[in-house]
Coordinates of C-alpha atoms in Angstrom, one line a residue:
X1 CA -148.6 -44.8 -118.3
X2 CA -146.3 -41.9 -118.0
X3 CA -143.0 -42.2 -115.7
X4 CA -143.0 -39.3 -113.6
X5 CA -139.3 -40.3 -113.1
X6 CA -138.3 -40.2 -116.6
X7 CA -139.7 -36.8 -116.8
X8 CA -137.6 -35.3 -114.3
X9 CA -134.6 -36.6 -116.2
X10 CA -135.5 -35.6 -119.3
X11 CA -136.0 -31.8 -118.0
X12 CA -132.8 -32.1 -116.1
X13 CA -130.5 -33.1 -119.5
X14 CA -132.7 -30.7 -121.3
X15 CA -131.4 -27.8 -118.6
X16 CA -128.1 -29.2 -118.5
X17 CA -127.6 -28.5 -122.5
X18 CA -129.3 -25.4 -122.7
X19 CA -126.5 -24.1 -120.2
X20 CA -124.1 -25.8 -122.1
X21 CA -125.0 -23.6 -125.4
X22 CA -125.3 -20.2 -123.3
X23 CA -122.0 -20.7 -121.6
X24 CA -119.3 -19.3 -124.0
X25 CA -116.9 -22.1 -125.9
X26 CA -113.4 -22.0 -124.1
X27 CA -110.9 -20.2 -125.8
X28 CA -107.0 -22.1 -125.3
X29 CA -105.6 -18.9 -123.6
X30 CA -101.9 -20.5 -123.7
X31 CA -99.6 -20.7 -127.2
X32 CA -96.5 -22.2 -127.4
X33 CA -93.8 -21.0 -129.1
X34 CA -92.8 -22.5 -132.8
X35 CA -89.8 -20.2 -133.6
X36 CA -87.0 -17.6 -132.9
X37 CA -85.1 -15.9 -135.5
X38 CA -82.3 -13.6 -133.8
X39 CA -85.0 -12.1 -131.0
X40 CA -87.9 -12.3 -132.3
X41 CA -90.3 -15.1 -130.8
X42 CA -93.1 -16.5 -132.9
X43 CA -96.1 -18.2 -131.4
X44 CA -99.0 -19.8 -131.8
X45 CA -102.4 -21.1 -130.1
X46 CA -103.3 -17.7 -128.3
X47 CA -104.7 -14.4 -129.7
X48 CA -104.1 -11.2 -127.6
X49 CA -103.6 -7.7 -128.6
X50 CA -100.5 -6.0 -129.7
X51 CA -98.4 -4.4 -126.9
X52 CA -99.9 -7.4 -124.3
X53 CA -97.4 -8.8 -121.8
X54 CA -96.7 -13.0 -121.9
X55 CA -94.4 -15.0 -119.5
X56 CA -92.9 -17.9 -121.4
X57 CA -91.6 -20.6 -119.6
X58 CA -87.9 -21.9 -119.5
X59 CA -86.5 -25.1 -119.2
X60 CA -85.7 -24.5 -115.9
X61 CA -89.1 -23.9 -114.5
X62 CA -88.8 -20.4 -114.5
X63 CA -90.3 -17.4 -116.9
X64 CA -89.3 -14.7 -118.9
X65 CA -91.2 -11.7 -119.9
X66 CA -92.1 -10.6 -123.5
X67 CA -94.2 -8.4 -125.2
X68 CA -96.3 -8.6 -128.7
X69 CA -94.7 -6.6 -131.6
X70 CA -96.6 -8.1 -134.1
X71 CA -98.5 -10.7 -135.6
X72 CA -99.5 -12.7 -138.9
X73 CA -102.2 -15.1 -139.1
X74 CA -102.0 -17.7 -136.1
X75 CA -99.0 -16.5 -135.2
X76 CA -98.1 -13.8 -133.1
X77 CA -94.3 -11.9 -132.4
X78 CA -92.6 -11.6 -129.3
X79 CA -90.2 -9.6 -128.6
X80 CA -88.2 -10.5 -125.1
X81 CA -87.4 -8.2 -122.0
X82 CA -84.5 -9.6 -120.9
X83 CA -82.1 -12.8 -121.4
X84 CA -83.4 -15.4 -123.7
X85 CA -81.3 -18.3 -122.2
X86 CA -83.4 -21.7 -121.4
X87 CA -86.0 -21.1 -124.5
X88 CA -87.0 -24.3 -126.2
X89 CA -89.4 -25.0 -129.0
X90 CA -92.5 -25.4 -127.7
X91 CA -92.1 -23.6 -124.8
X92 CA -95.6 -22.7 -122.8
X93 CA -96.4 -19.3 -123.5
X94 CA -99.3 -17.7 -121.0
X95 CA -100.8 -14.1 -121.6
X96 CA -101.9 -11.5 -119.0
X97 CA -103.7 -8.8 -119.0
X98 CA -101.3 -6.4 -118.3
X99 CA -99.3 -4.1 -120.8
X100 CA -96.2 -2.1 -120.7
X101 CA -96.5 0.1 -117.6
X102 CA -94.3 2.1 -114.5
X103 CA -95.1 2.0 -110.9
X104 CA -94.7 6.0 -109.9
X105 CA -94.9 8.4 -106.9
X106 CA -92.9 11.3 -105.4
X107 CA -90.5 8.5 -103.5
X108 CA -89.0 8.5 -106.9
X109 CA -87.1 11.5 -106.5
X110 CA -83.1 10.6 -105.5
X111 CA -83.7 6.7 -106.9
X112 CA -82.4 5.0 -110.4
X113 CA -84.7 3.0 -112.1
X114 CA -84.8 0.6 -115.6
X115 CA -86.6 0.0 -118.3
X116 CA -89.5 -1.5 -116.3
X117 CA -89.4 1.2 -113.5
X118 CA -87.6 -1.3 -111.1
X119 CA -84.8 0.3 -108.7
X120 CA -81.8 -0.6 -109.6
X121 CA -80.4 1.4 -106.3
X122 CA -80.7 -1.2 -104.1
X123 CA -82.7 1.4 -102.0
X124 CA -85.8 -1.1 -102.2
X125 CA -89.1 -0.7 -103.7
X126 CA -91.1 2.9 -105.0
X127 CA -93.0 3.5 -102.2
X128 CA -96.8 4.9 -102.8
X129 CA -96.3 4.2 -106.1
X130 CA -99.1 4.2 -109.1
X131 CA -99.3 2.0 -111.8
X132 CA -99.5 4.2 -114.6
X133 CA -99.1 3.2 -118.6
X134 CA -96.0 4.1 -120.3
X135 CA -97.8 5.1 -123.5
X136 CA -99.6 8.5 -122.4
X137 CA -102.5 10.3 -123.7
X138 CA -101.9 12.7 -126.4
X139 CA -102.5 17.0 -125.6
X140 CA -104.5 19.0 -127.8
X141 CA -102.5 20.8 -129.4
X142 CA -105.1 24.4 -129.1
X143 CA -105.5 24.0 -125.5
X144 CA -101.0 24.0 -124.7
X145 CA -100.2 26.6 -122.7
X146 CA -98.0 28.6 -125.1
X147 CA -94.1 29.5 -124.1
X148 CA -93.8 32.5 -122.6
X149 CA -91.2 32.3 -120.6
X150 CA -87.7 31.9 -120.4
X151 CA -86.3 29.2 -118.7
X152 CA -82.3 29.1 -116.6
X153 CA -80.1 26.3 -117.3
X154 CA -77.5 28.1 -116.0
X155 CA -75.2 28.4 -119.2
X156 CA -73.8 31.9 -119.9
X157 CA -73.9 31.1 -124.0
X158 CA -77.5 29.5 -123.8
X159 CA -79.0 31.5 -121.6
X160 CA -77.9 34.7 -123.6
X161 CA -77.5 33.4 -127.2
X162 CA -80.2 30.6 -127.4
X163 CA -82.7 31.3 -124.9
X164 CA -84.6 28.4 -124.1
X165 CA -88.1 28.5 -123.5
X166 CA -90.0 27.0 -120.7
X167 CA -92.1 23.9 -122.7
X168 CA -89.3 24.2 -125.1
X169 CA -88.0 20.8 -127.0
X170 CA -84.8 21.1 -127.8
X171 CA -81.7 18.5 -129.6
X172 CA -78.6 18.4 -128.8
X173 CA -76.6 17.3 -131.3
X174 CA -73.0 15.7 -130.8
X175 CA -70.6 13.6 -132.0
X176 CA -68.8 11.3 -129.2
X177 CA -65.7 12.9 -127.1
X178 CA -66.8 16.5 -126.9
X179 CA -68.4 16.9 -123.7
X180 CA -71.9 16.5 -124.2
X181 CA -72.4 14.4 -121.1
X182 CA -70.5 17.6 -119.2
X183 CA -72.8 19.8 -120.9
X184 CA -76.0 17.4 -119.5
X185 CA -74.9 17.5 -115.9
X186 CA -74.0 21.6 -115.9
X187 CA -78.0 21.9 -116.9
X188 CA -78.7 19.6 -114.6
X189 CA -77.4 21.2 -111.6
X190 CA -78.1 24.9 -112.8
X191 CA -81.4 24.8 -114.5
X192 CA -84.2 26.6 -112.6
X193 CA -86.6 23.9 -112.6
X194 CA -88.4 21.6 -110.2
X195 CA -87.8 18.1 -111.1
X196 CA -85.3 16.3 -113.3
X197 CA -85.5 13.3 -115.3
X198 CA -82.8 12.0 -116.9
X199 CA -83.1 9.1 -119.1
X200 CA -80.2 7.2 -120.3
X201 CA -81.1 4.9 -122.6
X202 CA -78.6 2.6 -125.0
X203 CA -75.3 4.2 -123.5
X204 CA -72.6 2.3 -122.7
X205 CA -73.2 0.7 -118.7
X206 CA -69.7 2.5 -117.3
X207 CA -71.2 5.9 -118.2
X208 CA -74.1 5.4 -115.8
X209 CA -72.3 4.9 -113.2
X210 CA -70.2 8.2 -113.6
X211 CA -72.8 10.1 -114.8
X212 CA -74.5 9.6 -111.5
X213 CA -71.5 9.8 -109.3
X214 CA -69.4 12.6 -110.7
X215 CA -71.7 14.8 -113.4
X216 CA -74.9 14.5 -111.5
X217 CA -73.4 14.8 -108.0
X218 CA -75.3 14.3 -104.6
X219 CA -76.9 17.3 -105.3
X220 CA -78.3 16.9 -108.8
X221 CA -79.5 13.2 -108.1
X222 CA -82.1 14.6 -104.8
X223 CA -83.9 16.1 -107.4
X224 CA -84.0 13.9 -110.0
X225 CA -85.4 10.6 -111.3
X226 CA -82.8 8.8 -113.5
X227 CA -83.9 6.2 -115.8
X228 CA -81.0 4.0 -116.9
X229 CA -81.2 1.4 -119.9
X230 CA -77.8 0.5 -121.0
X231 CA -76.6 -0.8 -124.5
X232 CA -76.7 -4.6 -123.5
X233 CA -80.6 -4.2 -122.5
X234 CA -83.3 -5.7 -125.3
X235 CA -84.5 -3.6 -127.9
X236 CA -87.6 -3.6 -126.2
X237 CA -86.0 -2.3 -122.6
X238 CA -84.0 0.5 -124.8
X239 CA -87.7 1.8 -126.1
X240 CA -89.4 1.6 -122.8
X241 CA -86.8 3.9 -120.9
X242 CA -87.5 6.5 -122.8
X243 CA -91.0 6.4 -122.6
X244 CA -90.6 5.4 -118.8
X245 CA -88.4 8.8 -118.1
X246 CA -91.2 10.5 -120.6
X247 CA -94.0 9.0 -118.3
X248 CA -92.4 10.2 -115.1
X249 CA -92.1 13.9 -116.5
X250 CA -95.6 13.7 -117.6
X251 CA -96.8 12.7 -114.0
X252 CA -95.0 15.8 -112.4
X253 CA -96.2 18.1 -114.8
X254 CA -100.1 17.0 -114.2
X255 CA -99.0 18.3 -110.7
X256 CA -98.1 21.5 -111.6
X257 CA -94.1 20.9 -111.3
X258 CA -91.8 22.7 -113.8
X259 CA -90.1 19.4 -115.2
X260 CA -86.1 19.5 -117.1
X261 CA -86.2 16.0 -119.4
X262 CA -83.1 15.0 -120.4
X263 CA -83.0 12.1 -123.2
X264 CA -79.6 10.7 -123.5
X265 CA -79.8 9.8 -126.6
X266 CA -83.3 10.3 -128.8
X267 CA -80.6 8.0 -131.8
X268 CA -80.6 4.6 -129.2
X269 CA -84.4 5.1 -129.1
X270 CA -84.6 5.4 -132.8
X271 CA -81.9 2.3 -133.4
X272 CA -84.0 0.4 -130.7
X273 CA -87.2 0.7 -132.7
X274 CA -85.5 -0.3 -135.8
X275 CA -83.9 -3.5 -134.4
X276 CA -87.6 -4.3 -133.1
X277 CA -89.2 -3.3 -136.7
X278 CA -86.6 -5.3 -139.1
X279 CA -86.8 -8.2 -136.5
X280 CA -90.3 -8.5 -137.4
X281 CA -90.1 -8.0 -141.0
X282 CA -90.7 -4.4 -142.1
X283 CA -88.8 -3.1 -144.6
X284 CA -86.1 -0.4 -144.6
X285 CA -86.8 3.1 -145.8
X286 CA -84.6 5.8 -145.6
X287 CA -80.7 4.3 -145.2
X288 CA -81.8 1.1 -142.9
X289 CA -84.6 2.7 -141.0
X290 CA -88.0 0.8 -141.7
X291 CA -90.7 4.2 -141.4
X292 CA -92.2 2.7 -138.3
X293 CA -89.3 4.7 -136.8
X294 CA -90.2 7.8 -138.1
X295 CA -93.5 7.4 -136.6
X296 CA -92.6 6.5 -133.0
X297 CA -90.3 9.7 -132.8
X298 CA -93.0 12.6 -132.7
X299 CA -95.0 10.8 -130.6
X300 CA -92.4 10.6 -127.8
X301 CA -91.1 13.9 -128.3
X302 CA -94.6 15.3 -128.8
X303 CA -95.1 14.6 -125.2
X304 CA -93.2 17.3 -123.8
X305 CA -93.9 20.8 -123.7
X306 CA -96.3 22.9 -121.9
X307 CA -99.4 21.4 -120.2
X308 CA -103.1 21.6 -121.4
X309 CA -104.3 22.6 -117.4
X310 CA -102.7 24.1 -114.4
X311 CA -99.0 25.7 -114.6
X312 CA -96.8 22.6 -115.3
X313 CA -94.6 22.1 -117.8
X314 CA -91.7 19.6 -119.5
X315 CA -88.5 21.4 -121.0
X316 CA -87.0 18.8 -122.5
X317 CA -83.4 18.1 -124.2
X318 CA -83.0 15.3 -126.6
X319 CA -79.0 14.4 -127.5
X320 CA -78.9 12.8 -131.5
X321 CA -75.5 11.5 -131.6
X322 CA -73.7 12.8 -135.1
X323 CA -70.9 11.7 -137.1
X324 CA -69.8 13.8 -140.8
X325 CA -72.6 15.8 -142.0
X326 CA -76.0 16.3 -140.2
X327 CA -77.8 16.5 -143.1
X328 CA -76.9 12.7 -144.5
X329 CA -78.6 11.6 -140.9
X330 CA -82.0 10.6 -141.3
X331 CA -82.1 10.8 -137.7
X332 CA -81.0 13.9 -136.7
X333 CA -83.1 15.6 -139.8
X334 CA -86.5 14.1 -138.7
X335 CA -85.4 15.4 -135.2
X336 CA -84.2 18.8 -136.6
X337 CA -87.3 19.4 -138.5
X338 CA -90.2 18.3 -135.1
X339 CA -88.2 20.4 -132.1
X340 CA -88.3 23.5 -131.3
X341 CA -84.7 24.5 -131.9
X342 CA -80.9 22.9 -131.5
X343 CA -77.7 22.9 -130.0
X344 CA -74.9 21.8 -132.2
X345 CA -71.3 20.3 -130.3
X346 CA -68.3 20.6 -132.4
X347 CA -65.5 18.2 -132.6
X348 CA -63.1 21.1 -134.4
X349 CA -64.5 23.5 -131.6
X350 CA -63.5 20.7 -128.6
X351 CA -60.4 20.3 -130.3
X352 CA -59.5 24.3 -129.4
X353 CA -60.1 23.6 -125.9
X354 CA -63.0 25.8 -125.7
X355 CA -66.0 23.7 -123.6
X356 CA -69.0 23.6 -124.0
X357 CA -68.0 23.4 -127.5
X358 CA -70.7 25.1 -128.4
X359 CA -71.1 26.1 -132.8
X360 CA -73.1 28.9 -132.8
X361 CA -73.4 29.4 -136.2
X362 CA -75.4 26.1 -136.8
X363 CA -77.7 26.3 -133.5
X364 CA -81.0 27.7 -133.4
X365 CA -83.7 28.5 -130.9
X366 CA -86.6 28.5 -132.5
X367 CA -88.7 30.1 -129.7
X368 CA -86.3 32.8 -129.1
X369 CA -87.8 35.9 -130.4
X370 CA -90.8 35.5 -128.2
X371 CA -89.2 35.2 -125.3
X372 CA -86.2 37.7 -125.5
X373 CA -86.4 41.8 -125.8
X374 CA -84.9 43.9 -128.6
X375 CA -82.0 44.9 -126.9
X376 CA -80.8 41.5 -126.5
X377 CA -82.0 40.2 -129.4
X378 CA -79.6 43.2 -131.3
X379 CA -77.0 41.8 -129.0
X380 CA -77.3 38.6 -130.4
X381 CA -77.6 39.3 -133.8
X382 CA -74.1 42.0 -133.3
X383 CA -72.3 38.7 -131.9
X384 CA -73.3 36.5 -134.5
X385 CA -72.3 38.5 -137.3
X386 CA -68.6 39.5 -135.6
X387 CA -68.3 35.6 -135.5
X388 CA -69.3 34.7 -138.5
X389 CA -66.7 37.4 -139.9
X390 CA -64.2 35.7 -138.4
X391 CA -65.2 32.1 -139.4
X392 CA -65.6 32.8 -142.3
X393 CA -61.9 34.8 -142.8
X394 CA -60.4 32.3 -140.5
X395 CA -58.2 30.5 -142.6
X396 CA -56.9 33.8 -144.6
X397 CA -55.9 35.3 -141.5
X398 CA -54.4 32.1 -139.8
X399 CA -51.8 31.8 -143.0
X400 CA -51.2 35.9 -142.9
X401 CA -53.2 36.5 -146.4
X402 CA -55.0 38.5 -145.1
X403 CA -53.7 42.4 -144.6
X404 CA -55.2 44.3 -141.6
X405 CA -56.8 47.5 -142.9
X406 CA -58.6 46.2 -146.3
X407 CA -61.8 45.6 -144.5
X408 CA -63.1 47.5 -141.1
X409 CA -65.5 44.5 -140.2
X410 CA -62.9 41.7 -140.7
X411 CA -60.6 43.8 -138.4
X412 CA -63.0 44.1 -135.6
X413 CA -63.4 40.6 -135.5
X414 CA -60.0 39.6 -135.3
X415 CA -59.6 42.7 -132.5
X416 CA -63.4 40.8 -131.1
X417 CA -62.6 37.1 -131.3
X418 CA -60.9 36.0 -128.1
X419 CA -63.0 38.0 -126.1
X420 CA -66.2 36.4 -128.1
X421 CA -64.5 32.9 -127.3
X422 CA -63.6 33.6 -123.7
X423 CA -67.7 34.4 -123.6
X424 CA -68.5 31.0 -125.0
X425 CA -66.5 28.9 -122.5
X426 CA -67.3 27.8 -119.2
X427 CA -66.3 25.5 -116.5
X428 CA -68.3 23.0 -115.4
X429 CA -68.6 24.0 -112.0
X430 CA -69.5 27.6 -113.2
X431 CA -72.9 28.6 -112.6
X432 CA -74.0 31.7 -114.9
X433 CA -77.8 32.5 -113.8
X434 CA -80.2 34.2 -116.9
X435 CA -79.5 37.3 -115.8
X436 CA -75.7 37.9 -115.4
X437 CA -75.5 36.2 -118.7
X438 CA -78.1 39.2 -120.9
X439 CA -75.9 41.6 -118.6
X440 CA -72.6 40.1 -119.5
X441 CA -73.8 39.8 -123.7
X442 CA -74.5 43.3 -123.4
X443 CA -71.1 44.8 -121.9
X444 CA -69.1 42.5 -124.4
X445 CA -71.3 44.1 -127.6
X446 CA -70.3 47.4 -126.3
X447 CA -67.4 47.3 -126.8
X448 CA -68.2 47.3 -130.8
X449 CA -69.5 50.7 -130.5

């Protein structure tokens, strides 16, 4: 005799371990971490992709934020956003689903933001803002609008003698103490474009401050979005304000704004990336910089330019700080040879008291000839060659070697040169638009006739 009973039972456990099997196994979603070697986090007991945000917990009860760099077998690298303090081994460590991204809107303009697109203004939150991701989406390179246009920063010896292209990419290279900062805030405030966005990434923390308040000015700041990660941030915050101030550009671009980008400096990104990169074990290349560096440099700078749709567009200006010869910088060479031209500040030049201390012999627009007629390109090429003369002479005539008479072109630049110089110099609260600086080029050359 069958119990009818039993039979429900048994078709009950029989449906209670068929969902069992469909139902997938639980994965342990939470690691904890095992080890930190200077700041790099190693954990364990969670798989997530690269790039993924994680809140670790303190010994206070409270979290800090980290990102995967990395990972080996079981374990996975973390690399901190801000202040380590509180850590412990074993320390919970909980993924999200979020990665590396900026809240952003048009309340940005006049506001200062870090490396995670948080006001530091104390002007409260973005409002209207969109998440967006800090990474971007590369442009085909065949469907870039191409440069056609020149573009005023308000510079008498740019404008005239390196005309810079709208889309252009250019570097500015420096050493420290010759007024490159001065030269970043007269662009700033003269340049005919839309929106600004400055990023300061790795300076020193005093320089933001005066940057804002006395380069930038009331004026320059309503205009511009400035994205401030200071030398005593992480490794990690240093290489997301750049691409923060790169994401911000990008989004005013897609809406048809003529965008100035200006990088202060491309050499903290790249010493950023390699901090993160030997923290995690990859080996140096080319004089302590592992080649994971090389790679993340076009791809920021690649971002700029021209857009693929509608009339936007990013010039943008990269400063690669410079000590001794440019050409023993791995740095400033793999900058040099991806942008589209650069300006080279001379200490010897400073030194003279002529500002911006511009060397004219060693900069180069690359996009120059496309955008500039004959007659001033003649112009440029008669100015050159009257200062090369004299640089060239300089030291025969400054010891009275040299005997005026035994060569025509050597005496017209020594007649030319202070006129040439007085060209080149400008103050900083001199605004020379595009066009009074081709007029200007072109009465000075003249005068060699």
């Amino acid at each position: 005799m069958v119990n009818v009973s039993d039979d429900f039972n048994l078709c009950d456990r029989l449906k209670e371990l068929t969902t069992r099997i469909e139902q997938p196994i639980p994965i342990r979603v939470e690691g904890k971490l095992v080890r930190m070697v200077g700041l790099t986090l190693e954990a364990v007991g969670c798989q997530v992709p690269v790039g993924t945000r994680c809140k670790i917990s303190t010994g206070d009860g409270g979290f800090i934020k980290a990102e995967v760099v990395g990972f080996s077998g079981e374990s996975l690298y973390l690399m901190p956003a801000g202040d380590i303090h509180g850590l412990s081994p074993g320390a919970k460590v909980i993924p999200t689903d979020q990665t590396a991204s900026v809240q952003i809107s048009d309340a940005l303009l006049g506001r200062i933001i870090d490396g995670e697109g948080e006001p530091i203004d104390g002007k409260g939150p973005i409002a209207d803002a969109v998440k967006t991701s800090i990474v971007g989406t590369p442009i085909n390179p065949l469907l870039r609008h191409p440069i056609s246009e020149p573009l005023d920063v308000g510079v008498r010896s740019i404008n005239s003698l390196l005309t810079i292209g709208r889309g252009q990419r250019m570097g500015l290279f420096a050493p420290s103490g010759v007024g490159k900062s001065v030269l970043l805030g007269m662009m700033t405030r003269f340049t005919a474009a839309d929106i600004i966005v400055v990023g300061l990434i790795g300076e020193r923390g005093r320089e933001v401050k005066e940057f804002i308040e006395n380069i930038l000015g009331i004026e320059g700041l309503a205009r511009s979005v400035v994205v401030a990660v200071p030398a005593d941030q992480s490794p990690l915050m240093r290489l997301n304000g750049a691409m923060v101030a790169t994401s911000i550009a990008e989004y005013f671009r897609d809406k048809g704004k003529n965008v100035l980008l200006l990088m202060d400096s491309l050499t903290r990104f790249c010493q950023a990336q390699r901090e993160l990169a030997l923290a995690i074990g990859e080996p140096p290349a080319t004089k302590g910089y592992p080649p994971s560096v090389f790679a993340k440099l076009p791809k920021l700078v690649e971002r700029a330019g021209n857009a693929d749709k509608g009339e936007g567009s990013i010039t943008a200006f990269y400063t690669i700080l410079t000590e001794g010869d440019l050409n023993q910088d791995p740095i400033a060479d793999a900058a040099r040879a991806i942008l589209d031209g650069h300006i080279v500040l001379s200490r010897e030049i400073a030194e003279t008291g002529q500002y911006p201390a511009l060397d004219i012999e060693q900069s180069i627009s690359r996009v120059m000839p496309q955008i500039t007629d004959e007659s001033q390109q003649m112009s440029i090429t008669a100015f050159k060659q009257i200062y090369a003369t004299y640089q060239q002479n300089k030291d025969l005539i400054s010891v009275g070697a040299y005997q005026k008479g035994s060569d025509p072109y050597i005496d017209e630049s020594i007649d030319m040169i202070p006129m040439l110089q007085g060209f080149l110099k400008q103050g900083m609260n001199e605004k020379v638009n595009f066009q009074e600086s081709i007029q200007q080029l072109g009465e000075l050359m003249t005068q060699t006739d």
